[in-house]
Tab-separated table of C-alpha atoms in Angstrom:
chain	number	residue	atom	x	y	z
A	1	MET	CA	161.910	28.111	169.301
A	2	VAL	CA	161.889	29.036	173.009
A	3	SER	CA	165.196	30.848	173.953
A	4	ALA	CA	167.252	30.200	177.423
A	5	ALA	CA	165.807	32.537	180.671
A	6	ARG	CA	167.604	35.338	181.041
A	7	ALA	CA	168.674	35.720	184.728
A	8	ILE	CA	167.094	38.630	186.540
A	9	PRO	CA	168.475	39.679	189.535
A	10	VAL	CA	166.271	40.930	192.149
A	11	ALA	CA	168.057	44.186	192.355
A	12	ARG	CA	167.275	45.615	188.821
A	13	PRO	CA	163.601	46.420	187.028
A	14	ILE	CA	162.651	43.871	184.514
A	15	ARG	CA	162.744	45.376	181.293
A	16	LEU	CA	159.723	45.594	179.311
A	17	GLY	CA	158.535	46.111	175.589
A	18	MET	CA	155.169	47.597	175.081
A	19	VAL	CA	152.789	46.633	171.490
A	20	GLY	CA	150.441	49.535	170.813
A	21	GLY	CA	149.918	52.689	173.274
A	22	GLY	CA	151.379	55.315	171.222
A	23	GLN	CA	150.088	59.073	170.828
A	24	GLY	CA	146.641	59.392	171.989
A	25	ALA	CA	146.590	56.093	173.504
A	26	PHE	CA	144.356	55.865	177.176
A	27	ILE	CA	145.683	52.422	178.432
A	28	GLY	CA	149.170	52.840	176.983
A	29	ALA	CA	149.846	55.215	179.617
A	30	VAL	CA	147.888	53.702	181.970
A	31	HIS	CA	149.922	50.895	181.498
A	32	ARG	CA	153.159	52.452	181.718
A	33	ILE	CA	152.263	54.301	184.998
A	34	ALA	CA	151.364	50.917	186.610
A	35	ALA	CA	154.578	49.485	185.745
A	36	ARG	CA	157.067	51.698	187.060
A	37	LEU	CA	155.026	52.061	190.373
A	38	ASP	CA	156.676	49.339	192.289
A	39	GLY	CA	159.946	49.675	190.555
A	40	GLU	CA	159.522	46.281	188.895
A	41	PHE	CA	159.734	47.300	185.577
A	42	GLN	CA	161.702	49.811	183.420
A	43	LEU	CA	160.209	50.563	179.917
A	44	VAL	CA	163.076	50.290	177.210
A	45	ALA	CA	161.726	49.263	173.889
A	46	GLY	CA	158.408	49.671	171.999
A	47	ALA	CA	156.378	49.303	168.876
A	48	PHE	CA	154.133	51.603	169.866
A	49	SER	CA	151.669	52.117	166.708
A	50	SER	CA	151.445	50.849	163.288
A	51	ASP	CA	152.562	53.653	161.444
A	52	ALA	CA	156.850	53.544	161.618
A	53	GLU	CA	157.012	57.708	162.085
A	54	ARG	CA	154.598	57.967	165.105
A	55	SER	CA	156.106	54.901	166.577
A	56	VAL	CA	159.232	56.627	166.758
A	57	ALA	CA	157.672	59.604	168.029
A	58	SER	CA	155.672	57.967	170.262
A	59	GLY	CA	158.857	56.571	171.981
A	60	ALA	CA	160.405	59.845	171.888
A	61	GLU	CA	158.199	61.206	173.811
A	62	ILE	CA	158.398	58.950	176.961
A	63	GLY	CA	162.189	58.780	176.488
A	64	ILE	CA	162.891	55.841	174.623
A	65	ASP	CA	166.018	54.753	172.446
A	66	PRO	CA	165.170	56.167	169.007
A	67	GLY	CA	166.801	52.465	167.975
A	68	ARG	CA	164.123	50.549	169.916
A	69	ALA	CA	161.208	52.246	169.011
A	70	TYR	CA	160.421	49.757	166.341
A	71	ALA	CA	157.924	50.155	163.165
A	72	THR	CA	156.429	47.021	163.976
A	73	PHE	CA	155.848	44.054	166.671
A	74	GLN	CA	157.788	41.502	164.588
A	75	ALA	CA	160.832	43.738	164.363
A	76	MET	CA	161.220	44.090	167.998
A	77	ALA	CA	160.388	40.496	168.421
A	78	GLU	CA	163.572	39.585	166.276
A	79	ALA	CA	165.813	42.123	167.662
A	80	GLU	CA	164.708	42.344	171.089
A	81	ALA	CA	165.138	38.185	171.470
A	82	GLU	CA	168.495	38.629	170.003
A	83	ARG	CA	169.965	41.443	172.376
A	84	ASP	CA	171.779	40.716	175.640
A	85	ASP	CA	169.687	43.321	177.088
A	86	GLY	CA	166.768	42.594	175.258
A	87	ILE	CA	163.593	42.957	177.104
A	88	GLU	CA	162.254	39.856	179.140
A	89	ALA	CA	158.380	40.831	179.172
A	90	VAL	CA	155.899	42.507	176.641
A	91	ALA	CA	152.894	44.444	177.376
A	92	ILE	CA	150.319	44.035	174.831
A	93	VAL	CA	147.711	47.109	174.628
A	94	THR	CA	146.379	47.090	171.558
A	95	PRO	CA	142.673	46.933	169.947
A	96	ASN	CA	141.309	43.191	170.616
A	97	HIS	CA	142.239	41.543	167.151
A	98	LEU	CA	145.829	42.649	167.531
A	99	HIS	CA	146.462	40.462	170.877
A	100	PHE	CA	146.893	37.084	169.084
A	101	SER	CA	149.603	37.690	166.845
A	102	PRO	CA	152.045	39.716	168.711
A	103	ALA	CA	151.538	37.257	171.940
A	104	LYS	CA	152.176	34.173	170.101
A	105	MET	CA	155.558	35.812	168.558
A	106	PHE	CA	156.683	36.920	171.571
A	107	LEU	CA	155.630	34.006	173.627
A	108	GLU	CA	158.155	31.571	170.799
A	109	ALA	CA	160.572	34.423	170.976
A	110	GLY	CA	160.872	33.302	175.001
A	111	ILE	CA	159.074	36.199	176.548
A	112	HIS	CA	156.738	36.678	179.162
A	113	VAL	CA	153.571	38.393	178.344
A	114	ILE	CA	151.402	41.109	179.474
A	115	CYS	CA	148.034	41.216	177.876
A	116	GLU	CA	145.126	43.866	177.948
A	117	LYS	CA	141.694	41.898	177.971
A	118	PRO	CA	139.869	40.437	176.505
A	119	LEU	CA	142.475	37.887	175.404
A	120	THR	CA	141.373	37.706	172.044
A	121	ALA	CA	138.845	38.541	169.301
A	122	LYS	CA	137.638	35.018	168.870
A	123	LEU	CA	137.519	32.099	170.699
A	124	GLU	CA	139.620	29.794	168.568
A	125	ASP	CA	142.219	32.134	168.805
A	126	ALA	CA	142.513	32.271	172.699
A	127	VAL	CA	142.287	28.140	172.770
A	128	GLU	CA	145.341	28.395	170.389
A	129	LEU	CA	147.255	30.603	172.361
A	130	GLN	CA	146.683	28.980	175.615
A	131	ARG	CA	148.259	25.724	173.762
A	132	ILE	CA	151.074	28.289	173.132
A	133	ALA	CA	151.778	29.627	176.123
A	134	ALA	CA	152.054	26.721	178.113
A	135	ALA	CA	154.430	25.037	175.450
A	136	SER	CA	156.453	28.540	175.992
A	137	GLY	CA	156.992	27.755	179.415
A	138	ARG	CA	156.457	31.630	179.670
A	139	VAL	CA	154.336	33.721	182.111
A	140	PHE	CA	151.025	35.096	180.950
A	141	VAL	CA	149.129	37.750	182.929
A	142	LEU	CA	145.921	39.285	181.786
A	143	THR	CA	145.080	42.614	183.021
A	144	HIS	CA	142.109	42.215	184.730
A	145	ASN	CA	143.138	45.015	187.207
A	146	TYR	CA	140.095	45.157	189.326
A	147	THR	CA	141.105	41.701	191.072
A	148	GLY	CA	144.333	43.880	192.174
A	149	TYR	CA	142.204	45.878	194.483
A	150	PRO	CA	142.366	45.036	198.340
A	151	MET	CA	138.649	44.573	198.814
A	152	ILE	CA	138.219	42.340	196.235
A	153	ARG	CA	141.103	40.264	197.650
A	154	GLN	CA	139.608	40.328	200.810
A	155	ALA	CA	136.118	39.404	199.597
A	156	ARG	CA	137.954	36.824	197.604
A	157	ASP	CA	139.467	35.399	201.138
A	158	MET	CA	136.526	35.671	203.036
A	159	ILE	CA	134.938	33.775	200.668
A	160	ALA	CA	137.245	31.169	200.580
A	161	ALA	CA	136.664	30.957	204.194
A	162	GLY	CA	133.277	30.087	204.202
A	163	ASP	CA	132.242	33.269	206.111
A	164	LEU	CA	129.461	33.527	203.482
A	165	GLY	CA	128.511	30.046	203.414
A	166	PRO	CA	127.378	27.991	200.249
A	167	LEU	CA	126.782	30.566	197.564
A	168	ARG	CA	123.045	31.112	196.251
A	169	VAL	CA	123.217	34.329	194.227
A	170	VAL	CA	125.777	36.760	192.556
A	171	GLN	CA	125.070	39.852	191.031
A	172	ALA	CA	127.828	41.764	188.750
A	173	GLU	CA	126.901	45.090	186.850
A	174	TYR	CA	129.442	47.543	185.082
A	175	ALA	CA	127.448	50.202	183.740
A	176	GLN	CA	128.796	53.569	181.764
A	177	ASP	CA	127.246	56.610	179.509
A	178	TRP	CA	130.184	57.266	177.178
A	179	LEU	CA	128.129	55.675	174.100
A	180	THR	CA	124.764	56.993	174.658
A	181	GLU	CA	125.632	58.596	171.427
A	182	ALA	CA	127.384	57.669	168.612
A	183	ALA	CA	130.569	58.668	169.601
A	184	GLU	CA	132.020	56.338	166.721
A	185	THR	CA	130.753	58.859	164.072
A	186	ALA	CA	132.060	61.742	165.870
A	187	GLY	CA	135.541	60.866	165.525
A	188	SER	CA	136.247	58.865	168.923
A	189	LYS	CA	138.792	56.463	168.012
A	190	GLN	CA	138.293	54.521	171.276
A	191	ALA	CA	134.509	54.275	170.216
A	192	GLU	CA	135.726	53.477	166.253
A	193	TRP	CA	137.179	50.025	166.941
A	194	ARG	CA	134.959	48.883	170.218
A	195	VAL	CA	131.888	48.989	167.812
A	196	ASP	CA	133.737	46.941	165.044
A	197	PRO	CA	133.451	43.108	164.797
A	198	ASP	CA	136.302	43.020	162.946
A	199	LYS	CA	138.321	44.518	165.775
A	200	ALA	CA	136.294	43.923	168.736
A	201	GLY	CA	135.180	40.476	168.134
A	202	ALA	CA	131.685	39.217	168.404
A	203	GLY	CA	130.846	41.493	171.798
A	204	GLY	CA	130.868	45.404	172.159
A	205	ALA	CA	130.029	46.369	175.567
A	206	LEU	CA	130.330	42.369	176.745
A	207	GLY	CA	133.727	42.203	175.138
A	208	ASP	CA	134.758	45.792	176.582
A	209	ILE	CA	133.442	45.779	180.190
A	210	GLY	CA	131.017	42.836	180.079
A	211	SER	CA	134.455	40.616	180.660
A	212	HIS	CA	135.692	42.364	183.340
A	213	ALA	CA	132.424	42.068	185.335
A	214	PHE	CA	132.512	38.547	184.564
A	215	ASN	CA	136.122	37.922	185.437
A	216	LEU	CA	135.487	39.864	188.683
A	217	LEU	CA	132.619	37.589	189.500
A	218	THR	CA	134.449	34.536	188.933
A	219	PHE	CA	137.635	35.637	191.122
A	220	VAL	CA	135.899	36.586	193.904
A	221	THR	CA	133.501	33.780	194.150
A	222	GLY	CA	135.361	30.996	192.703
A	223	LEU	CA	132.038	29.773	190.550
A	224	ALA	CA	132.841	28.164	187.458
A	225	LEU	CA	129.767	29.108	184.495
A	226	ASP	CA	127.859	26.597	183.212
A	227	SER	CA	125.286	28.144	181.172
A	228	VAL	CA	123.801	31.860	180.531
A	229	ALA	CA	120.401	33.217	178.799
A	230	ALA	CA	121.861	36.053	177.268
A	231	ASP	CA	119.787	39.169	175.683
A	232	LEU	CA	122.533	41.530	173.391
A	233	CYS	CA	121.156	44.716	172.093
A	234	ALA	CA	122.326	48.027	170.392
A	235	PHE	CA	120.214	51.156	171.199
A	236	VAL	CA	122.148	53.344	169.027
A	237	PRO	CA	121.059	53.104	165.621
A	238	GLY	CA	123.546	51.416	162.746
A	239	ARG	CA	125.796	50.039	165.489
A	240	ARG	CA	127.143	46.779	164.999
A	241	LEU	CA	127.828	45.448	168.137
A	242	ASP	CA	125.973	45.575	171.488
A	243	ASP	CA	126.202	48.484	173.817
A	244	ASN	CA	123.349	46.975	176.589
A	245	ASP	CA	123.544	43.416	177.909
A	246	HIS	CA	121.015	41.240	180.090
A	247	LEU	CA	122.530	37.728	181.192
A	248	MET	CA	121.086	34.777	183.718
A	249	LEU	CA	123.568	32.552	184.994
A	250	ARG	CA	123.916	29.240	186.078
A	251	PHE	CA	127.248	27.957	187.902
A	252	LYS	CA	128.007	24.635	188.186
A	253	GLY	CA	127.355	23.590	191.970
A	254	GLY	CA	123.430	25.243	191.698
A	255	ALA	CA	124.700	28.882	192.255
A	256	LYS	CA	122.535	31.514	190.203
A	257	GLY	CA	123.321	34.908	188.697
A	258	MET	CA	122.988	38.159	186.993
A	259	LEU	CA	125.123	40.195	185.079
A	260	TRP	CA	124.228	43.428	183.590
A	261	ALA	CA	126.520	45.530	181.330
A	262	SER	CA	125.693	48.752	179.676
A	263	GLN	CA	127.338	51.609	177.860
A	264	VAL	CA	124.146	53.671	177.437
A	265	ALA	CA	123.431	54.214	180.894
A	266	PRO	CA	123.264	58.234	181.773
A	267	GLY	CA	124.566	59.154	185.164
A	268	HIS	CA	127.113	56.105	185.156
A	269	GLU	CA	130.768	56.797	184.771
A	270	ASN	CA	132.441	53.405	185.510
A	271	GLY	CA	129.827	52.158	187.780
A	272	LEU	CA	131.344	48.548	188.147
A	273	ARG	CA	129.229	46.543	190.997
A	274	LEU	CA	129.376	43.134	192.797
A	275	ARG	CA	126.809	41.605	194.787
A	276	VAL	CA	127.470	38.284	196.806
A	277	TYR	CA	124.882	36.151	199.132
A	278	GLY	CA	125.078	33.037	200.801
A	279	GLU	CA	123.735	30.963	203.448
A	280	LYS	CA	125.085	32.861	205.997
A	281	GLY	CA	125.491	36.389	204.908
A	282	GLY	CA	126.216	38.734	201.774
A	283	LEU	CA	129.292	40.936	200.557
A	284	GLU	CA	128.572	44.262	198.521
A	285	TRP	CA	131.390	45.901	196.518
A	286	THR	CA	131.712	49.488	193.967
A	287	GLN	CA	134.398	50.095	191.844
A	288	GLU	CA	134.112	54.128	192.207
A	289	ASN	CA	133.974	53.773	196.146
A	290	PRO	CA	136.896	50.492	195.897
A	291	ASN	CA	138.240	51.495	199.796
A	292	GLN	CA	135.130	49.852	201.192
A	293	LEU	CA	133.660	46.461	201.478
A	294	TRP	CA	130.146	45.776	203.107
A	295	PHE	CA	129.758	42.558	204.558
A	296	THR	CA	126.017	41.659	206.459
A	297	PRO	CA	125.965	38.330	208.356
A	298	PHE	CA	122.370	36.774	208.249
A	299	GLY	CA	120.417	38.301	211.079
A	300	GLU	CA	123.340	41.089	211.838
A	301	PRO	CA	123.873	44.469	211.480
A	302	LYS	CA	125.883	45.134	208.473
A	303	ARG	CA	129.569	45.606	208.796
A	304	LEU	CA	132.103	48.201	207.186
A	305	ILE	CA	135.512	46.827	206.234
A	306	THR	CA	137.800	49.324	205.023
A	307	ARG	CA	141.355	49.086	203.391
A	308	GLY	CA	143.733	48.977	205.450
A	309	GLY	CA	141.624	48.670	208.863
A	310	SER	CA	141.930	46.291	211.582
A	311	THR	CA	139.901	43.613	209.991
A	312	ALA	CA	141.217	43.593	206.475
A	313	VAL	CA	142.783	40.108	206.241
A	314	PRO	CA	146.560	39.241	205.040
A	315	ALA	CA	145.545	38.762	201.265
A	316	ALA	CA	144.264	42.381	201.657
A	317	GLN	CA	147.159	44.008	203.050
A	318	ARG	CA	149.851	42.430	201.305
A	319	VAL	CA	148.035	44.825	198.254
A	320	THR	CA	147.994	47.519	200.226
A	321	ARG	CA	150.474	50.432	199.653
A	322	VAL	CA	148.956	53.625	201.699
A	323	PRO	CA	147.904	53.749	205.394
A	324	ALA	CA	143.833	53.284	205.593
A	325	GLY	CA	141.950	56.620	204.953
A	326	HIS	CA	144.146	57.372	202.037
A	327	PRO	CA	142.470	56.199	198.875
A	328	GLU	CA	143.812	53.527	196.444
A	329	GLY	CA	142.083	53.145	193.320
A	330	TYR	CA	142.289	52.406	189.641
A	331	LEU	CA	146.188	52.604	189.074
A	332	GLU	CA	147.174	51.250	191.993
A	333	GLY	CA	144.715	47.868	190.955
A	334	PHE	CA	146.885	47.929	187.803
A	335	ALA	CA	150.213	48.250	189.635
A	336	THR	CA	149.407	45.457	191.660
A	337	ILE	CA	149.128	43.501	188.604
A	338	TYR	CA	152.320	44.291	187.461
A	339	ARG	CA	153.832	43.713	190.695
A	340	GLU	CA	152.286	40.036	190.939
A	341	ALA	CA	153.324	39.748	187.231
A	342	ALA	CA	157.175	40.654	188.328
A	343	ALA	CA	157.193	38.156	191.115
A	344	ALA	CA	155.956	35.278	188.864
A	345	ILE	CA	158.314	35.995	186.099
A	346	ARG	CA	161.059	36.385	188.644
A	347	ALA	CA	159.929	32.984	190.155
A	348	VAL	CA	160.215	31.365	186.682
A	349	THR	CA	163.679	32.845	185.821
A	350	ASP	CA	165.158	31.431	188.776
A	351	GLY	CA	163.265	27.916	188.326
A	352	ARG	CA	161.234	28.078	191.393
A	353	PRO	CA	157.351	27.608	192.004
A	354	ILE	CA	155.304	31.062	191.705
A	355	PRO	CA	154.692	31.763	195.081
A	356	ALA	CA	151.024	30.690	196.526
A	357	GLU	CA	150.012	34.339	197.604
A	358	VAL	CA	150.785	35.730	194.005
A	359	MET	CA	147.431	36.189	192.029
A	360	PHE	CA	146.572	37.185	188.765
A	361	PRO	CA	144.570	36.628	185.909
A	362	THR	CA	145.776	34.203	184.183
A	363	ILE	CA	145.430	32.912	180.010
A	364	GLU	CA	143.126	30.231	181.400
A	365	ASP	CA	141.093	33.007	182.865
A	366	GLY	CA	140.942	34.669	179.521
A	367	VAL	CA	139.631	31.289	177.758
A	368	ASP	CA	136.986	31.243	180.049
A	369	ALA	CA	135.727	34.496	179.526
A	370	MET	CA	135.794	33.749	175.874
A	371	ARG	CA	133.707	31.049	176.164
A	372	PHE	CA	131.161	33.251	178.577
A	373	ILE	CA	131.403	35.811	175.335
A	374	ASP	CA	130.753	33.140	172.961
A	375	ALA	CA	127.880	31.466	174.690
A	376	ALA	CA	126.219	34.966	175.464
A	377	VAL	CA	126.712	35.888	171.626
A	378	ARG	CA	125.176	31.915	170.236
A	379	SER	CA	122.067	32.778	173.511
A	380	SER	CA	121.049	36.211	172.503
A	381	SER	CA	120.986	35.071	168.458
A	382	ASP	CA	118.795	32.241	169.938
A	383	ASP	CA	116.109	34.192	171.591
A	384	SER	CA	118.116	33.995	174.610
A	385	ARG	CA	117.959	30.233	175.205
A	386	TRP	CA	119.625	29.024	178.216
A	387	THR	CA	122.913	28.112	176.430
A	388	LYS	CA	126.018	26.000	177.714
A	389	LEU	CA	129.319	27.377	177.394
A	390	ARG	CA	131.947	25.568	174.730
């Protein structure tokens, strides 16, 4: 049952709750920083751990009222929905298999949802959650944070404007080295759940970082994937999920692509890279140097476009916080998603359309990524045959 929307005056932050992200969790801290960077949200409640004592202790560390540090997300959803000052949005920052149930419960309680990627551990859960979100009328934001980078908005705008002409070739890669050895057997909690199919889902590196590369590729180009030929493998002995993936991609309309995702590539810390080539030119961007975008019109010298520079388009300028030459990156990209989420939540609460310039990864994007993962897993298990998305 969806409750009546609470009025959210522009003058005050949106009240935010959090599921997961307790002591020792990396991504929870990132979300808390991002949520408060632009003053749009105030964290007031949380179910920070499945261990009740740890949840209370985690809340105490960050100044949460002990009465609003809940033992379970179920208790939080029920209690906060009844409060006049209850949360208006919730951030879900748990492992993949714990996205569906809390997202469903909070949507049905009339609370907007901001969720970590991938959307769910199973495709069928993603499709069901999409139905629930549509019925709820609430905003659902998926935190593919790299879509918040100004130069990614620049690239998207240039492609939409036709600066590259009809697209031909797209290459995306995301390479890391932190799972080169069996970190999951050496006490790394972050590694343990990511290589467990019961918690991560069918894709290891594919779901963890390949989903980022796929989302970035489609966000920037606007292309829709038709089919995939995938070779997923685990190089570390005994590892149950993939740690290195090679994929060929066919898009509707004729463009072709390649995607490489690896967590066993020594020398790569967070090597997310995107290349897009059309009839008239090409673009290149790397996450480890995110304030620069290279544009090469065919037959002309390569041009450097910088964040905040004179050639940046309005779509990039509106998500730029500091002058050119001052670096912006990972935390600010996350904060942009939260700022866009706030704009959408305020619009829905006021009964207004979400402004056209507001962009964030939606639940539909999350379902698309789950269809991509599903097709890639099926392809790899069938000797890398070309496999269409379901």
